[in-house]
Coordinates of C-alpha atoms and ligand atoms in Angstrom, one line a residue:
Chain A
M1 CA -22.6 -13.2 -12.5
T2 CA -24.1 -14.1 -9.2
L3 CA -22.0 -14.6 -6.0
A4 CA -24.1 -17.1 -4.2
Q5 CA -23.1 -18.0 -0.8
S6 CA -20.6 -21.0 -1.1
E7 CA -22.6 -24.3 -0.7
P8 CA -20.6 -27.4 -0.5
R9 CA -20.6 -29.0 -4.2
V10 CA -21.6 -32.6 -3.6
D11 CA -21.9 -35.1 -6.3
T12 CA -21.0 -32.3 -9.2
F13 CA -18.9 -32.7 -12.0
E14 CA -18.1 -29.1 -12.2
G15 CA -14.7 -29.0 -10.6
S16 CA -13.3 -32.0 -12.3
I17 CA -9.9 -31.7 -14.2
T18 CA -8.8 -33.9 -16.9
L19 CA -5.5 -33.7 -18.7
R20 CA -5.1 -36.0 -21.7
D21 CA -1.6 -36.6 -23.0
V22 CA -0.4 -33.0 -22.3
T23 CA 3.0 -31.9 -23.6
M24 CA 4.6 -28.3 -23.2
E25 CA 7.6 -27.4 -25.2
F26 CA 9.2 -23.7 -24.7
T27 CA 11.5 -22.4 -27.3
T28 CA 14.4 -20.6 -25.8
R29 CA 16.1 -17.4 -27.1
D30 CA 18.8 -19.5 -28.8
R31 CA 16.1 -21.5 -30.6
A32 CA 16.6 -24.7 -28.4
S33 CA 13.4 -26.3 -27.4
I34 CA 12.8 -27.2 -23.8
R35 CA 10.1 -30.0 -22.7
A36 CA 8.7 -28.8 -19.6
V37 CA 5.9 -31.2 -19.3
D38 CA 5.9 -34.5 -21.2
T39 CA 2.7 -36.4 -22.3
T40 CA 1.0 -36.2 -19.1
S41 CA -2.4 -37.6 -18.3
L42 CA -4.4 -37.1 -15.0
T43 CA -7.9 -37.2 -13.9
I44 CA -9.0 -35.5 -10.8
P45 CA -12.5 -35.9 -9.6
S46 CA -14.6 -33.0 -8.4
G47 CA -13.9 -31.9 -4.9
Q48 CA -10.6 -33.7 -4.5
F49 CA -7.5 -32.3 -2.8
V50 CA -4.5 -33.2 -4.8
S51 CA -1.0 -32.2 -4.4
V52 CA 1.6 -32.2 -7.2
L53 CA 5.2 -32.7 -5.8
G54 CA 8.4 -32.5 -7.4
P55 CA 11.9 -30.8 -7.4
S56 CA 12.0 -27.1 -8.6
G57 CA 12.1 -26.8 -12.5
C58 CA 10.2 -29.9 -13.2
G59 CA 7.3 -28.4 -14.7
K60 CA 4.7 -27.9 -12.0
S61 CA 3.9 -24.2 -12.5
T62 CA 3.6 -25.0 -16.3
L63 CA 1.2 -27.6 -15.5
L64 CA -0.8 -25.1 -13.3
R65 CA -0.7 -22.6 -15.9
M66 CA -2.1 -24.8 -18.5
I67 CA -5.1 -25.8 -16.5
A68 CA -5.6 -22.1 -15.6
G69 CA -5.9 -21.5 -19.4
L70 CA -2.8 -19.2 -19.1
M71 CA -1.0 -21.1 -21.9
P72 CA -2.2 -23.7 -24.3
P73 CA -0.3 -27.0 -24.2
T74 CA 1.9 -27.6 -27.4
S75 CA -0.2 -30.9 -27.7
G76 CA -2.8 -32.9 -25.7
S77 CA -5.9 -31.3 -24.0
V78 CA -7.1 -29.9 -20.8
S79 CA -10.6 -29.8 -19.7
I80 CA -12.3 -28.5 -16.5
G81 CA -15.8 -29.8 -15.7
G82 CA -15.9 -31.6 -19.0
E83 CA -15.3 -28.6 -21.1
P84 CA -12.1 -28.0 -22.9
V85 CA -10.0 -25.1 -21.6
S86 CA -9.4 -22.5 -24.0
G87 CA -8.5 -19.3 -21.6
P88 CA -8.8 -18.2 -18.2
S89 CA -12.1 -19.0 -16.7
R90 CA -13.9 -17.6 -13.6
K91 CA -14.6 -21.1 -12.4
V92 CA -11.1 -21.2 -11.6
G93 CA -9.3 -19.3 -8.7
I94 CA -5.6 -18.9 -8.5
A95 CA -3.1 -18.5 -5.6
F96 CA 0.4 -17.6 -6.8
Q97 CA 3.9 -18.4 -5.3
T98 CA 3.9 -14.6 -4.0
P99 CA 0.8 -13.0 -2.6
S100 CA 0.9 -10.5 -5.6
L101 CA -1.3 -8.0 -4.0
L102 CA -1.8 -4.5 -5.5
E103 CA -0.2 -2.3 -2.8
W104 CA -2.1 0.7 -3.8
Y105 CA -5.4 -1.0 -3.0
T106 CA -6.8 -2.0 0.3
V107 CA -7.3 -5.6 1.5
A108 CA -10.8 -5.5 0.6
E109 CA -10.2 -4.0 -2.9
N110 CA -7.7 -6.6 -3.3
I111 CA -9.9 -9.4 -2.6
A112 CA -12.8 -8.0 -4.6
L113 CA -10.5 -7.3 -7.7
P114 CA -11.3 -10.5 -9.9
A115 CA -14.9 -10.1 -9.5
R116 CA -15.0 -6.5 -10.4
M117 CA -12.9 -6.8 -13.6
G118 CA -14.1 -7.7 -17.0
R119 CA -16.9 -6.1 -19.1
R120 CA -19.5 -7.5 -17.0
P121 CA -18.3 -7.2 -13.6
A122 CA -20.4 -8.4 -10.7
D123 CA -22.6 -6.1 -8.9
K124 CA -20.6 -4.0 -6.5
R125 CA -23.0 -4.5 -3.2
S126 CA -22.9 -8.4 -3.6
V127 CA -19.2 -8.2 -4.1
E128 CA -18.8 -6.3 -0.9
R129 CA -20.9 -8.7 1.1
R130 CA -18.9 -11.7 -0.2
V131 CA -15.5 -10.0 0.6
E132 CA -16.9 -9.5 4.4
E133 CA -17.6 -13.3 4.5
L134 CA -14.1 -14.2 3.0
L135 CA -12.4 -11.8 5.3
A136 CA -14.0 -13.9 8.1
T137 CA -13.0 -17.1 6.7
V138 CA -9.5 -16.1 6.3
K139 CA -9.6 -14.7 9.9
L140 CA -8.9 -11.0 8.9
A141 CA -12.4 -9.6 9.6
S142 CA -11.9 -5.9 10.3
L143 CA -8.8 -5.7 8.4
G144 CA -10.3 -4.9 5.2
G145 CA -9.5 -1.3 5.2
K146 CA -5.7 -2.0 5.7
Y147 CA -3.2 -1.8 3.1
P148 CA -0.9 -4.8 2.0
S149 CA 2.1 -2.9 3.4
E150 CA 0.6 -3.1 6.9
L151 CA 0.2 -6.8 7.0
S152 CA 2.6 -9.8 7.7
G153 CA 3.5 -12.4 5.1
G154 CA 1.1 -14.7 6.4
M155 CA -1.7 -12.4 6.4
R156 CA -1.0 -11.4 2.8
Q157 CA -1.0 -14.8 1.5
R158 CA -4.6 -15.1 3.3
V159 CA -5.7 -12.1 1.3
A160 CA -4.3 -13.8 -1.6
I161 CA -6.5 -17.0 -0.9
A162 CA -9.5 -14.8 -0.1
R163 CA -8.9 -13.0 -3.5
S164 CA -8.8 -16.6 -5.3
L165 CA -12.1 -17.5 -3.7
I166 CA -14.2 -14.3 -4.6
T167 CA -15.7 -15.7 -7.9
D168 CA -16.7 -19.1 -5.9
P169 CA -14.5 -21.2 -8.2
A170 CA -15.1 -24.9 -8.5
V171 CA -11.3 -25.2 -9.0
I172 CA -8.7 -23.7 -7.0
L173 CA -5.1 -23.9 -8.2
M174 CA -2.3 -23.1 -5.7
D175 CA 1.4 -22.6 -6.8
E176 CA 3.5 -23.2 -3.5
P177 CA 1.5 -20.5 -1.9
F178 CA 3.1 -21.0 1.6
G179 CA 6.7 -21.5 0.4
A180 CA 7.8 -18.0 1.8
L181 CA 6.2 -18.5 5.2
D182 CA 7.8 -19.5 8.4
A183 CA 7.2 -23.1 9.7
I184 CA 4.7 -22.0 12.4
T185 CA 2.7 -19.7 10.4
R186 CA 2.8 -22.4 7.5
E187 CA 1.0 -25.1 9.9
H188 CA -1.7 -22.4 10.8
M189 CA -2.2 -21.8 7.1
H190 CA -2.6 -25.6 6.6
D191 CA -5.4 -25.8 9.0
E192 CA -7.1 -22.8 7.6
L193 CA -6.7 -24.1 4.0
L194 CA -8.1 -27.4 4.7
S195 CA -11.5 -25.8 6.5
I196 CA -11.8 -23.5 3.5
W197 CA -11.7 -26.4 1.3
R198 CA -14.1 -28.3 3.4
E199 CA -16.5 -25.5 3.3
S200 CA -16.1 -24.7 -0.5
G201 CA -16.2 -28.3 -1.7
A202 CA -13.8 -27.0 -4.5
T203 CA -11.3 -29.2 -6.2
V204 CA -7.9 -28.0 -5.1
L205 CA -4.5 -28.7 -7.0
F206 CA -1.8 -27.8 -4.7
I207 CA 1.8 -27.4 -5.9
T208 CA 4.8 -28.0 -3.5
H209 CA 8.1 -29.2 -3.0
D210 CA 7.5 -30.0 0.5
I211 CA 6.7 -33.6 1.2
A212 CA 5.2 -33.1 4.7
E213 CA 3.0 -30.2 3.5
A214 CA 1.6 -32.7 0.7
V215 CA 1.0 -35.6 3.1
Y216 CA -0.7 -33.4 5.5
L217 CA -3.0 -31.6 3.1
S218 CA -4.1 -34.1 0.5
D219 CA -6.4 -36.7 -0.5
R220 CA -3.9 -37.8 -3.3
I221 CA -0.2 -36.9 -4.1
V222 CA 1.1 -36.7 -7.7
V223 CA 4.9 -37.0 -8.0
M224 CA 6.6 -35.4 -11.0
S225 CA 10.0 -36.3 -12.1
P226 CA 12.6 -33.6 -13.0
R227 CA 12.8 -32.5 -16.5
P228 CA 11.0 -33.3 -18.9
G229 CA 8.4 -33.5 -16.3
R230 CA 6.4 -36.7 -16.1
I231 CA 4.0 -38.3 -13.4
V232 CA 6.2 -40.9 -11.9
A233 CA 3.9 -41.8 -9.0
D234 CA 0.0 -41.3 -8.2
I235 CA -0.4 -42.0 -4.5
A236 CA -3.8 -42.1 -2.4
N237 CA -3.3 -40.6 1.0
E238 CA -5.5 -42.6 3.3
L239 CA -4.7 -40.6 6.5
P240 CA -8.1 -39.8 8.5
R241 CA -9.7 -36.4 8.3
P242 CA -10.1 -33.9 9.9
R243 CA -6.4 -33.8 10.2
S244 CA -4.4 -32.0 13.1
S245 CA -1.0 -32.1 14.8
A246 CA -1.8 -35.6 15.9
T247 CA -1.8 -36.4 12.4
R248 CA 1.7 -35.6 11.8
A249 CA 2.6 -38.0 14.6
L250 CA 1.0 -41.0 12.9
P251 CA 3.1 -43.9 11.6
E252 CA 1.3 -43.8 8.7
F253 CA 2.3 -40.2 8.0
T254 CA 6.0 -41.2 8.5
R255 CA 5.6 -44.1 6.1
L256 CA 3.8 -42.2 3.4
A257 CA 6.5 -39.4 3.7
S258 CA 9.4 -41.8 3.0
E259 CA 7.4 -43.7 0.4
L260 CA 7.2 -40.1 -1.6
R261 CA 10.9 -39.6 -0.9
V262 CA 11.9 -42.7 -2.6
H263 CA 9.7 -41.6 -5.5
I264 CA 11.4 -38.3 -5.7
N265 CA 14.9 -39.6 -5.6
H266 CA 14.0 -42.6 -8.2
Chain B
M1 CA 17.2 7.9 -13.5
T2 CA 15.4 4.6 -13.1
E3 CA 15.8 4.4 -9.3
V4 CA 12.2 4.4 -7.6
L5 CA 11.4 7.2 -5.2
Q6 CA 12.1 6.9 -1.8
P7 CA 9.5 6.8 0.9
A8 CA 6.5 8.4 -0.4
A9 CA 3.0 7.5 -0.1
T10 CA -0.1 5.5 -0.8
T11 CA -2.6 6.4 -3.5
A12 CA -5.9 5.1 -2.5
P13 CA -8.3 5.3 -5.2
R14 CA -11.2 5.5 -3.0
R15 CA -11.4 5.1 0.7
L16 CA -8.0 6.8 2.2
P17 CA -7.3 5.9 5.7
A18 CA -7.2 8.8 8.2
P19 CA -6.6 11.6 5.6
S20 CA -6.1 14.2 8.2
R21 CA -3.2 12.3 9.7
S22 CA -1.4 12.0 6.5
T23 CA -1.9 15.6 5.4
A24 CA -0.4 16.5 8.6
R25 CA 2.6 14.3 7.9
T26 CA 3.2 15.9 4.5
S27 CA 2.8 19.5 5.7
T28 CA 5.3 18.8 8.6
F29 CA 7.5 17.3 6.0
V30 CA 7.2 20.5 4.0
L31 CA 7.7 22.6 6.9
R32 CA 10.8 20.7 8.0
R33 CA 12.3 20.9 4.4
I34 CA 11.9 24.7 4.4
L35 CA 13.6 25.2 7.8
T36 CA 16.3 23.0 6.5
V37 CA 17.0 25.0 3.3
L38 CA 16.9 28.2 5.4
A39 CA 19.5 26.8 7.7
Y40 CA 21.7 25.7 4.6
I41 CA 21.3 29.1 2.9
L42 CA 22.6 30.8 6.2
V43 CA 25.5 28.4 6.4
A44 CA 26.3 29.0 2.7
L45 CA 26.3 32.9 3.3
L46 CA 28.6 32.4 6.1
L47 CA 31.1 30.3 4.3
W48 CA 31.0 32.8 1.5
Q49 CA 31.8 35.6 3.6
V50 CA 34.7 33.7 5.2
F51 CA 36.0 32.7 1.9
I52 CA 35.9 36.4 0.6
S53 CA 37.6 37.6 3.8
V54 CA 40.4 35.0 4.1
F55 CA 41.5 35.2 0.5
D56 CA 40.8 38.8 0.1
V57 CA 39.0 38.2 -3.4
D58 CA 38.6 41.0 -5.5
P59 CA 34.9 42.1 -5.4
L60 CA 34.9 42.7 -9.1
L61 CA 35.3 39.0 -9.5
V62 CA 33.4 37.7 -6.6
P63 CA 31.4 40.0 -4.4
G64 CA 30.8 39.4 -0.8
P65 CA 27.3 38.2 0.3
I66 CA 26.3 41.6 1.8
P67 CA 26.6 43.7 -1.5
V68 CA 24.8 40.8 -3.2
L69 CA 22.0 40.7 -0.7
Q70 CA 21.7 44.4 -1.1
A71 CA 21.6 44.2 -4.8
L72 CA 19.1 41.4 -4.4
G73 CA 17.0 43.7 -2.1
T74 CA 17.1 46.5 -4.7
Q75 CA 16.2 44.0 -7.6
L76 CA 13.4 42.4 -5.8
T77 CA 11.6 45.9 -5.3
S78 CA 12.0 46.7 -9.0
P79 CA 9.6 45.3 -11.5
V80 CA 12.2 44.4 -14.1
I81 CA 13.2 41.4 -12.1
W82 CA 9.6 40.1 -11.4
S83 CA 8.7 40.5 -14.9
A84 CA 11.8 38.5 -16.0
A85 CA 11.3 35.8 -13.4
W86 CA 7.7 35.6 -14.7
V87 CA 8.9 35.0 -18.1
T88 CA 11.4 32.2 -17.2
F89 CA 8.9 30.5 -14.8
Q90 CA 6.4 30.4 -17.7
E91 CA 9.0 29.0 -19.9
A92 CA 9.9 26.3 -17.3
I93 CA 6.3 25.3 -16.6
F94 CA 4.9 25.2 -20.2
G95 CA 8.1 23.4 -21.3
F96 CA 7.9 21.0 -18.5
G97 CA 4.1 20.6 -19.0
I98 CA 4.4 19.9 -22.8
G99 CA 7.5 17.7 -22.8
A100 CA 6.1 15.6 -19.7
T101 CA 2.6 15.2 -21.3
V102 CA 4.1 14.0 -24.7
G103 CA 6.6 11.8 -22.8
M104 CA 3.7 10.2 -20.9
V105 CA 1.4 9.6 -23.9
I106 CA 4.3 8.2 -26.1
A107 CA 5.4 5.9 -23.1
I108 CA 1.8 4.6 -22.7
A109 CA 1.7 3.9 -26.5
L110 CA 4.9 2.1 -26.4
A111 CA 4.2 0.1 -23.3
E112 CA 1.0 -1.0 -24.7
S113 CA 2.0 -1.9 -28.3
R114 CA 5.0 -4.1 -28.9
T115 CA 4.8 -3.3 -32.7
L116 CA 4.8 0.4 -32.2
Y117 CA 7.9 0.3 -29.9
R118 CA 9.8 -1.7 -32.3
L119 CA 8.7 0.8 -35.1
V120 CA 9.5 4.0 -33.1
N121 CA 12.2 3.2 -30.5
P122 CA 15.2 3.8 -33.0
Y123 CA 13.9 7.0 -33.9
I124 CA 13.6 7.9 -30.3
V125 CA 17.2 6.8 -29.5
A126 CA 18.5 8.8 -32.4
F127 CA 16.6 12.0 -31.3
Q128 CA 18.1 11.5 -27.8
A129 CA 21.6 11.3 -29.2
I130 CA 21.2 14.9 -30.4
P131 CA 22.7 17.7 -28.0
K132 CA 19.5 19.6 -27.6
V133 CA 21.1 22.8 -27.2
A134 CA 22.5 22.6 -30.6
L135 CA 18.7 22.9 -31.8
T136 CA 18.3 26.3 -30.0
P137 CA 19.0 28.4 -33.2
L138 CA 16.7 26.1 -35.2
F139 CA 14.0 26.7 -32.5
I140 CA 14.4 30.2 -32.7
V141 CA 14.0 30.4 -36.4
W142 CA 11.0 28.3 -36.0
F143 CA 9.2 29.7 -33.2
G144 CA 10.7 33.3 -33.0
F145 CA 12.4 35.3 -30.1
G146 CA 9.5 35.0 -27.7
I147 CA 9.1 32.4 -25.0
W148 CA 8.0 29.8 -27.3
S149 CA 11.4 28.8 -28.8
K150 CA 12.5 28.5 -25.2
V151 CA 9.3 26.3 -24.3
V152 CA 10.0 23.9 -27.2
L153 CA 13.7 23.5 -26.1
I154 CA 12.9 22.7 -22.6
A155 CA 10.2 20.3 -23.7
T156 CA 12.8 18.3 -25.5
F157 CA 14.8 18.2 -22.2
T158 CA 11.9 16.9 -20.3
F159 CA 10.5 14.6 -22.8
F160 CA 13.1 11.9 -22.7
P161 CA 13.5 11.2 -19.2
V162 CA 9.8 11.2 -18.5
M163 CA 9.2 8.9 -21.3
V164 CA 12.0 6.3 -20.7
N165 CA 11.0 6.1 -17.0
M166 CA 7.5 5.8 -17.3
Y167 CA 7.9 3.1 -20.1
Q168 CA 10.1 1.2 -17.6
G169 CA 7.7 1.6 -14.8
L170 CA 4.7 0.5 -17.1
R171 CA 6.7 -2.7 -17.8
S172 CA 7.8 -3.2 -14.3
T173 CA 4.9 -5.4 -13.5
T174 CA 5.5 -9.2 -12.3
S175 CA 4.4 -12.0 -14.6
E176 CA 2.1 -13.1 -11.6
E177 CA 0.5 -9.5 -11.5
E178 CA -0.1 -9.8 -15.4
E179 CA -1.6 -13.3 -15.0
L180 CA -3.7 -12.1 -11.9
M181 CA -5.4 -9.7 -14.5
R182 CA -5.7 -12.3 -17.2
V183 CA -7.4 -14.8 -15.0
S184 CA -9.7 -12.0 -13.6
H185 CA -10.9 -11.3 -17.3
A186 CA -9.5 -7.5 -16.9
T187 CA -9.9 -5.5 -20.3
R188 CA -6.9 -3.8 -21.5
W189 CA -8.0 -0.6 -20.0
Q190 CA -8.5 -2.2 -16.6
R191 CA -5.2 -3.9 -16.7
F192 CA -3.6 -0.4 -17.6
R193 CA -5.8 1.8 -14.9
H194 CA -5.4 -0.7 -12.0
L195 CA -2.0 -2.1 -12.6
R196 CA 0.5 -0.7 -15.0
L197 CA -0.4 2.9 -14.3
Y198 CA 0.2 2.5 -10.4
R199 CA 3.4 0.6 -11.2
S200 CA 4.7 3.4 -13.2
L201 CA 4.1 6.2 -10.8
P202 CA 7.2 5.9 -8.5
Y203 CA 9.3 6.0 -11.8
L204 CA 7.4 8.9 -13.3
F205 CA 8.0 10.9 -10.1
A206 CA 11.7 10.0 -10.2
A207 CA 11.9 11.6 -13.7
F208 CA 10.0 14.6 -12.6
E209 CA 12.3 15.0 -9.8
A210 CA 15.3 14.9 -12.2
S211 CA 13.9 17.1 -15.0
F212 CA 12.2 19.8 -13.2
V213 CA 15.4 21.5 -12.1
L214 CA 16.7 20.9 -15.5
C215 CA 13.9 22.8 -17.0
L216 CA 15.3 26.1 -15.1
T217 CA 18.7 25.4 -16.6
G218 CA 17.1 24.9 -20.1
A219 CA 15.1 28.2 -19.7
V220 CA 18.3 30.2 -18.6
L221 CA 20.6 28.6 -21.3
A222 CA 17.9 29.3 -24.0
E223 CA 17.7 32.8 -23.0
L224 CA 21.4 33.1 -22.9
L225 CA 21.7 31.9 -26.4
G226 CA 18.9 34.0 -27.8
S227 CA 16.3 36.3 -26.3
G228 CA 15.1 39.1 -28.1
T229 CA 11.5 40.0 -27.3
S230 CA 11.1 38.2 -24.0
V231 CA 13.3 39.4 -21.1
G232 CA 13.9 36.4 -18.6
L233 CA 16.4 35.9 -15.9
G234 CA 18.9 34.5 -18.4
T235 CA 18.6 37.7 -20.4
L236 CA 19.4 39.7 -17.1
V237 CA 22.4 37.6 -16.4
Q238 CA 23.7 38.5 -20.0
M239 CA 23.0 42.3 -19.3
Y240 CA 24.8 42.3 -15.9
T241 CA 27.6 40.3 -17.2
S242 CA 28.1 42.9 -19.9
T243 CA 28.2 45.7 -17.5
Y244 CA 30.2 44.1 -14.7
N245 CA 27.4 44.5 -12.3
M246 CA 28.6 41.4 -10.3
A247 CA 26.3 42.0 -7.2
G248 CA 23.4 42.1 -9.6
L249 CA 24.6 38.8 -11.2
F250 CA 24.9 37.0 -7.9
G251 CA 21.6 38.1 -7.1
I252 CA 20.0 36.6 -10.1
I253 CA 22.0 33.3 -9.5
T254 CA 20.7 33.2 -5.9
L255 CA 17.1 33.7 -6.9
L256 CA 17.5 30.8 -9.7
S257 CA 18.7 28.6 -7.1
L258 CA 15.9 29.4 -4.9
F259 CA 13.4 28.7 -7.6
G260 CA 15.1 25.4 -8.2
V261 CA 14.7 24.6 -4.5
V262 CA 10.9 25.4 -4.6
F263 CA 10.3 23.3 -7.6
D264 CA 12.1 20.4 -6.1
L265 CA 10.0 20.8 -3.1
I266 CA 7.0 21.0 -5.0
V267 CA 7.6 17.7 -6.9
K268 CA 8.8 15.8 -3.8
G269 CA 5.7 17.0 -1.7
T270 CA 3.4 15.9 -4.5
A271 CA 5.2 12.5 -4.9
R272 CA 4.6 12.0 -1.1
V273 CA 0.9 12.6 -1.2
V274 CA 0.5 10.6 -4.5
L275 CA 2.5 7.5 -3.7
R276 CA 1.6 7.2 0.1
W277 CA 1.2 3.4 -0.5
N278 CA 4.7 3.2 -1.6
R279 CA 6.0 4.5 1.8
S280 CA 6.7 1.3 3.5
S281 CA 7.0 -1.1 0.6
G282 CA 9.8 1.0 -0.9
H283 CA 13.2 1.2 0.4
Ligands
LIG1 N1 7.6 -19.1 -20.2 C1 8.7 -19.9 -20.3 N2 9.6 -19.9 -21.4 C2 10.7 -20.7 -21.4 N3 10.9 -21.7 -20.5 C3 10.2 -21.9 -19.6 C4 9.2 -20.9 -19.4 N4 8.2 -21.4 -18.1 C5 9.0 -22.2 -17.5 N5 10.1 -22.6 -18.3 C6 11.0 -23.8 -18.3 O1 10.2 -24.9 -18.0 C7 10.8 -25.5 -17.0 C8 9.7 -25.8 -15.9 O2 9.4 -24.6 -15.2 P1 8.3 -24.7 -14.2 O3 7.1 -25.2 -14.7 O4 8.3 -23.2 -13.7 O5 8.8 -25.5 -13.0 P2 8.5 -25.5 -11.5 O6 7.3 -24.9 -11.2 O7 8.3 -27.0 -11.2 O8 9.8 -25.1 -10.6 C9 11.9 -25.0 -16.3 O9 13.1 -25.3 -16.9 C10 11.9 -23.5 -17.0 O10 12.9 -22.9 -17.1
LIG2 MG1 7.2 -23.0 -9.8

């Protein structure tokens, strides 16, 4: 595996995501069956920033796990870049709800981890170079030798984002990554995420239950209904880019937010 | 038993930050502990003397600290007590080493294989239900009157807490951590080596702390119940009791308690070094 410097992926197919009639059913301990995601279809072109919005428990994380290849759907199919997903792939980077850093490793070692695992890990030198670049990208340059316990919550989540980028994925999946951060840190992180996305050219699937967050970040917002999870709205977000604090003051921002609120409350 | 160790330390596989500083901190920690222990000993001796004087206790039942310290002084200059201490020490160390090793190996095997866990777990629970002391005569028949019957008994004491704790520690990873290893294409060995093993260390050291002192108890108990060829501290306890040498008896007890404190200190000090990363994330 080579870790080329990230170049914007223009006009490629690599990062497209397709869900076709995907259903996921869980069997609980008392043999009851829960339908977490119900016959859902979705096509995301390469390079798009899509938010999935919905109340908690509606199947958002389940959807993300199926796209990540962490669990196969009960029925239907998932493909990335036109290829069916049959398990976790290095083309996909994930940032979880909690940073999930390994406290016993330094920041740099945590970021390098996904590239250093497996039977054929990437070359150590090139990984180290890429880690340095990513540390600069997430504004943590010179903190590579620190341990996670020495960082603030926002810094830890940045490390987690840098880690999701180490394999130069064509698709980045994010599961409410900023949910635990305070409002001010969160707004900083939004701007950083957008600049990372612009530079990498990757497709981003961003899960959230925060309407303003979805509006600020995305090209497109998909709204899911409470269980069984289904797509009830698929809305293009035409707000101009680059976005900044001025964006939040636009009347269009408020209009879109209230439209989404209506969809969420039926 | 399942409680995670308190503030301990970071394990950095490679690059340790400022190793000199952390080593200094650990040695201050050990020094402070030693001074604290000495202070406690002084207070205990004082209270002991006060108790003897106030209640005018028969020295045949409880001797005062001064005759005990004198007896201890005489004992410490005779080779008998040193060879007895060496025997007891060996039993405790070998017993602990064997019990802990077997416990760790089985914990890893059970944590890595659900099938094995389901097959073996009932036997382990049944084994744990046996009062181990009742096995002493059996072990003496099997392994003789030397140190090995005691070593085996102590190993059975240590095995269970180490196994249970380490198993719990190995399985204490979050689902996101496990998923991180999966999306990173980690092999089974890598998942163990980079994630589960580290997660289990605080639990493992908590078990060590609990069982190390238990090892001394086990050694003395086993010697009381049947020592023939090997003369340990427990054997001396028995001898002194039968000759009403109360000062000698209390001397041995004092020595044993010192042993226990030193063992405890060794385990806690090691935990601080090995678990350095756990210091600020723990409670
Ligand atoms: N592994 C699982 N086993 C059983 N039920 C699950 C599992 N994962 C999720 N669920 C159930 O599926 C539903 C959707 O969960 P999830 O996708 O986590 O929702 P969200 O991320 O939107 O909060 C919930 O009712 C949850 O209890
Ligand atoms: Mg979720």
